[in-house]
CSV table of C-alpha atoms and ligand atoms in Angstrom, one decimal:
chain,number,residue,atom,x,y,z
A,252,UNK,CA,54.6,-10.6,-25.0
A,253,UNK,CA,51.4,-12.5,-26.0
A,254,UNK,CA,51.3,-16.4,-26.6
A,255,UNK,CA,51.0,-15.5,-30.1
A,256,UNK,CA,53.9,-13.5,-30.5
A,257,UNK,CA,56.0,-15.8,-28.4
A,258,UNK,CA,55.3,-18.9,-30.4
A,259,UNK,CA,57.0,-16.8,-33.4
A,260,UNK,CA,59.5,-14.5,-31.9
A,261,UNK,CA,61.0,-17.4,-29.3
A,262,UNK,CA,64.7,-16.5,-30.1
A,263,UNK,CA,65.3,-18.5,-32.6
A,264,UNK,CA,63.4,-16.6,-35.7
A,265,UNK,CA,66.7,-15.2,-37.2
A,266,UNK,CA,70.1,-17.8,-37.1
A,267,UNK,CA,73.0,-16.2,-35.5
A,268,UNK,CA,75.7,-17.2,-37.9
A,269,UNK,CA,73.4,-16.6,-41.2
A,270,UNK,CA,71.0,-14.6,-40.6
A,271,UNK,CA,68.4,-17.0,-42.0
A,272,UNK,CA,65.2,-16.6,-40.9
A,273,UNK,CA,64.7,-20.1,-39.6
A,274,UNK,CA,66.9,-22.7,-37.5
A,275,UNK,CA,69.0,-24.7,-39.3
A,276,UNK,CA,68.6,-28.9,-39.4
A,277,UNK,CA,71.5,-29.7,-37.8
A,278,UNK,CA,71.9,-33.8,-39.2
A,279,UNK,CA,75.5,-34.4,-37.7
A,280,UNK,CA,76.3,-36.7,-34.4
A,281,UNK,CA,79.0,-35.5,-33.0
A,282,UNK,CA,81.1,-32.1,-33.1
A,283,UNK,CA,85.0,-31.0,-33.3
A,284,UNK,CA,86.0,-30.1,-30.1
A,285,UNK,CA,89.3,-27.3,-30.7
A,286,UNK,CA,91.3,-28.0,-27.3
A,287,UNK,CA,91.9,-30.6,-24.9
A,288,UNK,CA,91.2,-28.3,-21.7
A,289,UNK,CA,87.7,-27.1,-23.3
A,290,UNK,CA,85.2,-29.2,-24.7
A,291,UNK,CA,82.4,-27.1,-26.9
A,292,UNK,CA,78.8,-26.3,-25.8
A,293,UNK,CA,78.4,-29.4,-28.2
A,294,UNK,CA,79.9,-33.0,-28.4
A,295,UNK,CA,77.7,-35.3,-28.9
A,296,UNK,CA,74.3,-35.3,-30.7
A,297,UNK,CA,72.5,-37.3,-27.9
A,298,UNK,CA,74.0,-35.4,-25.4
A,299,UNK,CA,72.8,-31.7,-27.3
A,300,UNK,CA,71.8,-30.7,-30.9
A,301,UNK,CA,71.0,-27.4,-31.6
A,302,UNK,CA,68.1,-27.9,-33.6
A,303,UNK,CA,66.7,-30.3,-31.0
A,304,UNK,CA,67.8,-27.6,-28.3
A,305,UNK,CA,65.9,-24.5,-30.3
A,306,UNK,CA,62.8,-26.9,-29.9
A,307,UNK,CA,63.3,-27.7,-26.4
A,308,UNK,CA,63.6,-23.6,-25.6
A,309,UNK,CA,61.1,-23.2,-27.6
A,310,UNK,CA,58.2,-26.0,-26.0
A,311,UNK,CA,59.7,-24.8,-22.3
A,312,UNK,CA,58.7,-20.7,-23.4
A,313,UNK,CA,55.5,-22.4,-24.1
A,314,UNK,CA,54.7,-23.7,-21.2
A,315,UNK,CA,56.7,-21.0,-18.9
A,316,UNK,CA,59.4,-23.2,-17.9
A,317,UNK,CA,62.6,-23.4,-17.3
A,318,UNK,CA,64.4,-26.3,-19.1
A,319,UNK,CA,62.6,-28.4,-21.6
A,320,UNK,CA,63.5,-31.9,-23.3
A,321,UNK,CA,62.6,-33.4,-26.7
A,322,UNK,CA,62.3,-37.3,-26.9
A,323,UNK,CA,61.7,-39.5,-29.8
A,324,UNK,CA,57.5,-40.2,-28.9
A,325,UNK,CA,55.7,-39.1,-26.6
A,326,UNK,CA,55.9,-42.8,-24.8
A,327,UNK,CA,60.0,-42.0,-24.7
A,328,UNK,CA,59.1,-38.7,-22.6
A,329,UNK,CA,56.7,-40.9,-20.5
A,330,UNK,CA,58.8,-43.6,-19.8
A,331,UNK,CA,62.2,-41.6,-19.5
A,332,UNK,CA,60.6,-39.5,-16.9
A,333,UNK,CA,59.1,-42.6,-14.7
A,334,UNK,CA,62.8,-43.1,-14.3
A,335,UNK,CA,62.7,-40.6,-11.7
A,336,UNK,CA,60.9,-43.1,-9.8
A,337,UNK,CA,62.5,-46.1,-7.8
A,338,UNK,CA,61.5,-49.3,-6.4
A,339,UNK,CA,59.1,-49.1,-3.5
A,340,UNK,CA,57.5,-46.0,-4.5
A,341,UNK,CA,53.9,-45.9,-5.4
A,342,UNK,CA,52.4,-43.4,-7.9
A,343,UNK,CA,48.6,-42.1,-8.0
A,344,UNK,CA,47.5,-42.2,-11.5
A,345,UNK,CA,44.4,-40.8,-13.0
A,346,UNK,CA,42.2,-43.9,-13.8
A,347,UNK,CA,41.4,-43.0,-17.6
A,348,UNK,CA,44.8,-42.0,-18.5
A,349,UNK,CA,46.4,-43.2,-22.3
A,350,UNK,CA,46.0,-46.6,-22.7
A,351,UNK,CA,50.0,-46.9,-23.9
A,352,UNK,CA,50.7,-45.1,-20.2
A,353,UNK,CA,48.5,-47.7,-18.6
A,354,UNK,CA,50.3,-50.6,-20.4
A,355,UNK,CA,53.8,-49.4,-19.5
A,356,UNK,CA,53.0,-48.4,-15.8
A,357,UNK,CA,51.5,-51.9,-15.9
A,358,UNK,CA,54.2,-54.4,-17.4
A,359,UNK,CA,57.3,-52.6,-17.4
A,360,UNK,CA,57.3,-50.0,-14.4
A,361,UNK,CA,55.5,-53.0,-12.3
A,362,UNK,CA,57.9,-55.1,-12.7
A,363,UNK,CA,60.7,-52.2,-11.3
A,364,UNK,CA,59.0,-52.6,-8.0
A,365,UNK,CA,57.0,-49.5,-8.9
A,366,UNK,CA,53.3,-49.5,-7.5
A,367,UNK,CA,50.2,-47.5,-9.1
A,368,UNK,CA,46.9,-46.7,-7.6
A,369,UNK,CA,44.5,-45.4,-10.9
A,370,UNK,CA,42.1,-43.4,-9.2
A,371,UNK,CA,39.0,-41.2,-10.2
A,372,UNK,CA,41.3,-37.8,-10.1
A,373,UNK,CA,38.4,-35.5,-10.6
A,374,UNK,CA,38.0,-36.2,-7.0
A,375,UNK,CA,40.0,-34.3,-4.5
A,376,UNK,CA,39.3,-36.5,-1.6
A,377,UNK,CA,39.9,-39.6,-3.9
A,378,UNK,CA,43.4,-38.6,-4.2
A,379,UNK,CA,44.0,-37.9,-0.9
A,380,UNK,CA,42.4,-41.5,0.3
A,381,UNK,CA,45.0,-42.7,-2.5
A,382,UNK,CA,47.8,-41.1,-1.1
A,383,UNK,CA,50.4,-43.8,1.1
A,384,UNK,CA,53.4,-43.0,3.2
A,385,UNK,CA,55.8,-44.1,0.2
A,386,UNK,CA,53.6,-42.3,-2.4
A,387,UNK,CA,56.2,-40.2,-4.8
A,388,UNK,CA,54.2,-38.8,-8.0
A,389,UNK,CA,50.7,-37.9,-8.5
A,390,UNK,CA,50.3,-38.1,-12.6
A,391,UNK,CA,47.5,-36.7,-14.6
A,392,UNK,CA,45.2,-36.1,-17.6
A,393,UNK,CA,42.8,-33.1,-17.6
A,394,UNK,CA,40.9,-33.7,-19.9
A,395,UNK,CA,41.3,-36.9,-19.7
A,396,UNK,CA,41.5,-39.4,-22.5
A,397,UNK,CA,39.1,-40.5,-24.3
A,398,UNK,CA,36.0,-39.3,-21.5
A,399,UNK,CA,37.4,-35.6,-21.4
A,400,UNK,CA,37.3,-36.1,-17.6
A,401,UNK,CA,38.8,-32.3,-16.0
A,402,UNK,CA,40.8,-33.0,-12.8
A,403,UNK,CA,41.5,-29.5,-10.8
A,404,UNK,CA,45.0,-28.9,-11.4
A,405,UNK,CA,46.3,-26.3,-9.1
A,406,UNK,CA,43.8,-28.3,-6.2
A,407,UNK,CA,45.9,-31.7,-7.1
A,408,UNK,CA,49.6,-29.3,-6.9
A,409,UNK,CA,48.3,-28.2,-3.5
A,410,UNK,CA,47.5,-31.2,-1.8
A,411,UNK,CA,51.1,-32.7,-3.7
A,412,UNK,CA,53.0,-30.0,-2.4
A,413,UNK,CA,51.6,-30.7,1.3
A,414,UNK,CA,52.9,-34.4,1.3
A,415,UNK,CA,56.3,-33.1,-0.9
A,416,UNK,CA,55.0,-35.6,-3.9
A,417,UNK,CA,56.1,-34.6,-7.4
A,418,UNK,CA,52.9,-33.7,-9.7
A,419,UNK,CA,53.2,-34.9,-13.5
A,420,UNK,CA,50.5,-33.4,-16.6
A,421,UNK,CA,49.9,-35.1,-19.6
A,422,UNK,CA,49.0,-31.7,-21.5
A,423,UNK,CA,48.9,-33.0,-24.7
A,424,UNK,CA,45.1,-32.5,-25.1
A,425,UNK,CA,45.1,-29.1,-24.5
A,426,UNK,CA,48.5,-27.6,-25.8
A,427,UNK,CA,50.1,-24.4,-23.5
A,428,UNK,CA,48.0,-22.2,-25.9
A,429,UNK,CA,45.1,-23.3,-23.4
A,430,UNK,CA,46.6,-25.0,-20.7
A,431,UNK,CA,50.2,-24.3,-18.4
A,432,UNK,CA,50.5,-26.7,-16.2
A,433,UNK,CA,53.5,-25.3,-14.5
A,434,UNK,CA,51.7,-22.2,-14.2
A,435,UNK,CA,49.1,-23.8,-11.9
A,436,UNK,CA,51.9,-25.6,-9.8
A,437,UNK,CA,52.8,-28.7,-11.1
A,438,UNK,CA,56.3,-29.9,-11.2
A,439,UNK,CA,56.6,-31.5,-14.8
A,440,UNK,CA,54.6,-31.0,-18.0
A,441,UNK,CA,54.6,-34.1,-20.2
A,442,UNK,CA,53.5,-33.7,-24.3
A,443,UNK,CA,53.1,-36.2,-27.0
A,444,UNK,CA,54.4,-33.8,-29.0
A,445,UNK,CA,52.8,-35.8,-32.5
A,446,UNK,CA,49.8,-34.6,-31.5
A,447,UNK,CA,48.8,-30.7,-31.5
A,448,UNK,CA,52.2,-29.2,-30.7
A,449,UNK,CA,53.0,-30.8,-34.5
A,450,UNK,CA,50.1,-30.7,-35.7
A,451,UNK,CA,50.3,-32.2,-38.9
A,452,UNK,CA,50.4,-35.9,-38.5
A,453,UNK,CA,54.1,-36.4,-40.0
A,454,UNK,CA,56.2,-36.4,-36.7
A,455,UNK,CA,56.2,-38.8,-33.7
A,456,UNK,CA,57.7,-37.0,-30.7
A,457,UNK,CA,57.4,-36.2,-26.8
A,458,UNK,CA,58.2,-33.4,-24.2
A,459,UNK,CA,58.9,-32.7,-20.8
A,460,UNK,CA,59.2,-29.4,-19.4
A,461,UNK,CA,59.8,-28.2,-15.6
A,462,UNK,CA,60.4,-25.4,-13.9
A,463,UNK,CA,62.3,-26.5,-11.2
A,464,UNK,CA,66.3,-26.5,-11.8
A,465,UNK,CA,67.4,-29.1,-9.7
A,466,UNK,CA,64.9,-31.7,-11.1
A,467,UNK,CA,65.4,-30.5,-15.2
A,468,UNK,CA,69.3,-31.6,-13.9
A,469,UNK,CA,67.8,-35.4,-13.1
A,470,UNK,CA,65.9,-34.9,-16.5
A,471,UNK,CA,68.6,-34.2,-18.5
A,472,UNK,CA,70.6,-36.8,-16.8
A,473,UNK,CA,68.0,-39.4,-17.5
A,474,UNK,CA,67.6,-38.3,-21.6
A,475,UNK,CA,70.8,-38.0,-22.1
A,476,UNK,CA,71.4,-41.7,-20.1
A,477,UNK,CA,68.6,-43.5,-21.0
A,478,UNK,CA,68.8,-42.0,-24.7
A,479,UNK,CA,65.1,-41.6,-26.4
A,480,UNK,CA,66.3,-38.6,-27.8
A,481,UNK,CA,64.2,-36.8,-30.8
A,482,UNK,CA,66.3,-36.6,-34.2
A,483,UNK,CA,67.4,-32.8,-35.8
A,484,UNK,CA,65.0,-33.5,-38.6
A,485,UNK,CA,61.5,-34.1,-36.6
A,486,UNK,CA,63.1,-31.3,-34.3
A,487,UNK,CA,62.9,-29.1,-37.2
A,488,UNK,CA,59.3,-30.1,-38.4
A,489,UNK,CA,58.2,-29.8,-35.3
A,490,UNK,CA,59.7,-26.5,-35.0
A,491,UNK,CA,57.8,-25.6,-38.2
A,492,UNK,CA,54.1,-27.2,-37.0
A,493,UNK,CA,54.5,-25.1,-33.5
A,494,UNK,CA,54.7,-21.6,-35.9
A,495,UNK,CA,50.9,-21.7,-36.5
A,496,UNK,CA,49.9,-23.4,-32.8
A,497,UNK,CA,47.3,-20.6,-31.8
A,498,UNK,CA,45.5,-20.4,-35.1
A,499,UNK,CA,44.9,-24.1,-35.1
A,500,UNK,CA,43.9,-24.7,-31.8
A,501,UNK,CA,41.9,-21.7,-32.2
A,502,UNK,CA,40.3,-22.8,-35.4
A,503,UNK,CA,39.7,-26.6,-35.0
A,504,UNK,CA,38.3,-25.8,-31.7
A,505,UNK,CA,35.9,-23.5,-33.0
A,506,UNK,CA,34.9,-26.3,-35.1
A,507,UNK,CA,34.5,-28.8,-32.0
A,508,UNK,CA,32.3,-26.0,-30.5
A,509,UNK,CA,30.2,-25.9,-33.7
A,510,UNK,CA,30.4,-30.0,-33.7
A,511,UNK,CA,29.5,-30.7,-30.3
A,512,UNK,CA,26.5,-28.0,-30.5
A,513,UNK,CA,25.2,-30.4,-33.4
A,514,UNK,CA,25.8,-33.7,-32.1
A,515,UNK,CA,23.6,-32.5,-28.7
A,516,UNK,CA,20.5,-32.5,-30.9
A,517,UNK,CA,21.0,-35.6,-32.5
A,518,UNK,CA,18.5,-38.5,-31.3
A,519,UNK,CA,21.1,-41.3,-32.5
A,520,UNK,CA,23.7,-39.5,-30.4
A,521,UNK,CA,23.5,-41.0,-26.6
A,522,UNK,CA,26.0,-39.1,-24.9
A,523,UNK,CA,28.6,-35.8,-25.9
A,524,UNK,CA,31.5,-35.4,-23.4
A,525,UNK,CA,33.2,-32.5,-23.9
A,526,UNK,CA,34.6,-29.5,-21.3
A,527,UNK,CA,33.0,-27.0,-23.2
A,528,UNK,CA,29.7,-28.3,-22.3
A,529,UNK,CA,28.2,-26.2,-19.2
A,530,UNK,CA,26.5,-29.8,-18.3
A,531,UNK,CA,29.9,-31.4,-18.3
A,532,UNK,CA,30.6,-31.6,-14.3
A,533,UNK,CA,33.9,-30.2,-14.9
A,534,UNK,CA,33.1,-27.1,-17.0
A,535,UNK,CA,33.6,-24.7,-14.1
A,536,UNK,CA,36.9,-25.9,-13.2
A,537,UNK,CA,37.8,-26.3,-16.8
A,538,UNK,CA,36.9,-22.6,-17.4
A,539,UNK,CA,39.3,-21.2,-14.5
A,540,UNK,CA,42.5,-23.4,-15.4
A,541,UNK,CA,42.4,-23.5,-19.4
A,542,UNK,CA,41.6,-20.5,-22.6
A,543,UNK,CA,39.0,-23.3,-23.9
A,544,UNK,CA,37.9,-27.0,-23.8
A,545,UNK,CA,40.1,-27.3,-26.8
A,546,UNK,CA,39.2,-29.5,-30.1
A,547,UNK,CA,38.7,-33.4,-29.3
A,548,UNK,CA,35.3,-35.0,-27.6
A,549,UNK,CA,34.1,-38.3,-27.3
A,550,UNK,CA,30.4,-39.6,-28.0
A,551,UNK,CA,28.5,-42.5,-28.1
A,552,UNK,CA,25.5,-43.6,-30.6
A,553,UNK,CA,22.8,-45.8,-30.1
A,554,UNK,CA,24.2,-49.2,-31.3
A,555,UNK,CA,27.4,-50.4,-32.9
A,556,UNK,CA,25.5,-51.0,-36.0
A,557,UNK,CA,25.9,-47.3,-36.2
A,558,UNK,CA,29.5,-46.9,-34.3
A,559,UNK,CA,31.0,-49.1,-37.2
A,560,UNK,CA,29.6,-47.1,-40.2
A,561,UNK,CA,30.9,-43.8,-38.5
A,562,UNK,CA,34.3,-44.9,-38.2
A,563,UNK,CA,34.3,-46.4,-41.9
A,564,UNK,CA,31.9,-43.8,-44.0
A,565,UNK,CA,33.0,-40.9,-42.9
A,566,UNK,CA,34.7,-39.2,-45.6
A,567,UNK,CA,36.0,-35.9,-43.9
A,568,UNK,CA,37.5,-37.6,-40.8
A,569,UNK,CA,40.5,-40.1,-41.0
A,570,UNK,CA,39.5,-43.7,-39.4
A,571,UNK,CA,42.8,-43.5,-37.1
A,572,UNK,CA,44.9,-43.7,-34.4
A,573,UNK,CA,46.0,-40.2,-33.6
A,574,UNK,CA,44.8,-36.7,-32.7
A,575,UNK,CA,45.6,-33.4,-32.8
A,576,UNK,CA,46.0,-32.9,-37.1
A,577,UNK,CA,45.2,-30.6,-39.5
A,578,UNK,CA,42.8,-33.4,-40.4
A,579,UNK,CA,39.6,-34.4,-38.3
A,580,UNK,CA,40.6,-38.0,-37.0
A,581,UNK,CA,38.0,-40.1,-35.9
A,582,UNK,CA,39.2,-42.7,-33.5
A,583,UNK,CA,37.8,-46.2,-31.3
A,584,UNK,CA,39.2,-46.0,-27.9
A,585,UNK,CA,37.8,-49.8,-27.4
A,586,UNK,CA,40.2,-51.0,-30.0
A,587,UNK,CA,43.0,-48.1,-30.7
A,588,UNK,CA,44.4,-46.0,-27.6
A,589,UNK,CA,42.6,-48.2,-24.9
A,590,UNK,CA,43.2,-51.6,-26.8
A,591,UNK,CA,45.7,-52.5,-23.8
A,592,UNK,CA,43.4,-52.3,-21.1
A,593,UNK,CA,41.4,-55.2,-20.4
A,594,UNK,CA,37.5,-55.4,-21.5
A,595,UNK,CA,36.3,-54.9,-17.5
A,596,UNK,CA,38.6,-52.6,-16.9
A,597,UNK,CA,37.7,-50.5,-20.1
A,598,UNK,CA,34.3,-51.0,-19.7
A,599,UNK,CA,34.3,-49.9,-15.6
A,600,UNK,CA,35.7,-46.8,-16.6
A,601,UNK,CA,33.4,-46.2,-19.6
A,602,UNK,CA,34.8,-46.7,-22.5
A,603,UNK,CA,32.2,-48.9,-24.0
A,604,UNK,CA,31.9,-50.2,-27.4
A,605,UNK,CA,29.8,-47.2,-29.1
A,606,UNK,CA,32.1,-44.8,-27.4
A,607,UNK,CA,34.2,-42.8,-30.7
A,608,UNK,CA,36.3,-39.8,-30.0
A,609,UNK,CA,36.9,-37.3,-32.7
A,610,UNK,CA,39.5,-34.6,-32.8
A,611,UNK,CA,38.5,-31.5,-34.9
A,612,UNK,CA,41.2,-30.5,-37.4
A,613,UNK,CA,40.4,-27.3,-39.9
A,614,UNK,CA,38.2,-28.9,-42.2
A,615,UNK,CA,35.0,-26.4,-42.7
A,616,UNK,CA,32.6,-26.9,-40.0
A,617,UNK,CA,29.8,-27.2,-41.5
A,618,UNK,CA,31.2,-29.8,-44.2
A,619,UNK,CA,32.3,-31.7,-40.7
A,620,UNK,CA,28.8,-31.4,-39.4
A,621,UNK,CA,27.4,-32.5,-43.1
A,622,UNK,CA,29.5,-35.2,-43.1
A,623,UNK,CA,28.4,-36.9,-40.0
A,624,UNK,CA,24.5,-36.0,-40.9
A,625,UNK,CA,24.9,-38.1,-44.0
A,626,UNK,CA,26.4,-41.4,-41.9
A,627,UNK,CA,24.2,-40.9,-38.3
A,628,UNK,CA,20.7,-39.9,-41.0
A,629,UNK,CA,20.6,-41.3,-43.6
B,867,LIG,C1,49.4,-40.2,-28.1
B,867,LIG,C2,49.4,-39.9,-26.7
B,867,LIG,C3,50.5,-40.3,-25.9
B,867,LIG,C4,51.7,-41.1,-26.5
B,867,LIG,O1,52.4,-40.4,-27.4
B,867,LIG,P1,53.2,-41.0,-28.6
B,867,LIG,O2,53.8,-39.8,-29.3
B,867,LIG,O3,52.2,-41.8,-29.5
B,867,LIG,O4,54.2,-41.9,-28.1
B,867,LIG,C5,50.5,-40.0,-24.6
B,867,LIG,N1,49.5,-39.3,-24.0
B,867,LIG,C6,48.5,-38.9,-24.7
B,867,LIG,C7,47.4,-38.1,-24.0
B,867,LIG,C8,48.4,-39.2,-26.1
B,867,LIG,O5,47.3,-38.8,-26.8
């Protein structure tokens, strides 16, 4: 069966004991248990729901896995799955990776004794320099946040597999409609599920999906342990948002295309990064491992004069945190996803204070493209 079909028919479109067409919100904590000798499938809600589990099977068909888990954010899924990690090991990290990964990897997981190179990961031989004898996880962005950045995925799995190090994917930005991960060889696909997966800027939540069995056993340890677990009623919106998936990646990433094509002419516009881009340098790489360059890019204008009046005038694009809605969100990495990372550090990896990113939602195109005209020309 096709994505498509998959994302609707994932065995869970008809409810067993009803017949409803839809999964039930299971809002209880804990479940009668009918003999001492046999405990249910079920006993206690952060051990199992099933409306969190339907979501789980569902994210993990997705991205052609075989055990999936739902946490709370997409920071929970994050953070829970560092656990894996102990102190002593070092992790390779892709150097413009999400500013609230960067903080925790850089307060919390440092002081665990855990050590992180960030390194330019579009670079093969980068990573391998990177690579010491206690390195344990190789984790990545492609693209990358907010400078689209495309790191060759099944080239990092490779050289991972070689040195038995564990590969992790951030694959919010591009969804499993354009992007599997696990597919490519990587050992463990991490979501913020509030962006795309949702869709619709009501639900915080994260995922993790592997395909290895004896490592979704540490995982499940670890969520059920540790306990960021996501709650039967975001399980079920989010169960909802996933339904239309391919028509709104498909849709808001036509209107990126049609964005992107627009901002390129525009003399106020200094620089476009976007995968979709055949002058992007990782457009070749980008076109072998994903469907498309998906529906956020990143540009900077001439002054800040100009970067200001974008993010407040705008009247078709929410001035926001946040990605990945039905609604175009136009965001300031400098202040909003990357406002942890000190000003040098920020600044040496190029996110500079004219730099926005915008993420397409399904707005009309050419109202988008209107919009923008009005605030960059008028
Ligand atoms: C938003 C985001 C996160 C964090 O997810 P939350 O759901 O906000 O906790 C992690 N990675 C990327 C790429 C994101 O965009």
């Amino acid at each position: 069966m096709k994505f498509g079909t998959r994302i609707i028919h994932n065995g869970h479109e008809v409810d067993p004991h009803t017949k409803a067409v839809g999964v039930p919100i299971h809002q209880v904590s804990t479940f009668n248990q009918d003999s001492l000798d046999h405990f249910g499938k079920y006993d206690y809600a952060r051990s199992g729901n099933p409306t969190r589990e339907a979501l789980e099977e569902t994210v993990t068909l997705l991205e052609n896995g075989t055990q999936g888990f739902a946490f709370a954010s997409g920071m929970a899924a994050i953070s829970s799955i560092l656990l894996l990690f102990s102190p002593g090991d070092h992790l390779v990290v892709c150097d413009d990776v999400y500013g609230g990964t960067y903080r925790v990897l850089t307060t919390l997981f440092s002081r665990l004794g855990i050590d992180v190179s960030f390194v330019d990961t579009t670079s093969l031989a980068e990573i391998r320099k990177a690579i010491r004898p206690n390195t344990r996880g190789l984790y990545l962005e492609t693209p990358s946040n907010p400078l689209l950045k495309i790191t060759d995925l099944a080239g990092v799995a490779g050289i991972a597999r070689e040195h038995g190090i564990l590969t992790l994917v951030d694959n919010t930005f591009m969804t499993p409609y354009l992007q599997r991960p696990l597919d490519l060889g990587c050992d463990i696909v991490l979501h913020s599920g509030t962006k795309f997966l949702n869709g619709h800027s009501d639900v915080i939540c994260g995922f993790a999906v592997v395909g290895d069995p004896g490592l979704a056993a540490r995982i499940g340890f670890m969520q059920n342990s540790f306990g960021a677990i996501l709650g039967p009623q975001d399980s079920w919106l989010v169960l909802r948002g996933l339904k239309t998936l391919k028509v709104r990646m498909e849709e808001s990433q036509r209107g990126a295309l049609a964005v992107v094509d627009w901002l390129c002419r525009q003399e106020k516009v200094i620089e476009v990064f976007y995968p979709g881009l055949a002058t992007h340098p990782g457009f070749s790489i980008q076109q072998t491992q994903a469907a498309g360059p998906g529906a956020v890019l990143s540009f900077t204008v001439a002054t800040i004069e100009l970067t200001r009046r974008l993010l407040e005038e705008l009247t078709l694009a929410a001035f926001a945190v946040s990605l990945g809605g039905v609604e175009s969100i136009i965001s300031y990495p400098a202040k909003m996803s990357h406002a942890a990372m000190p000003r040098d550090e920020r600044e040496a990896r190029g996110i500079t204070d004219t730099l926005v990113r915008l993420s397409v939602g399904l707005e009309d195109p050419g109202d988008l493209i209107a919009d923008l005209d009005r605030v960059l020309n008028r």
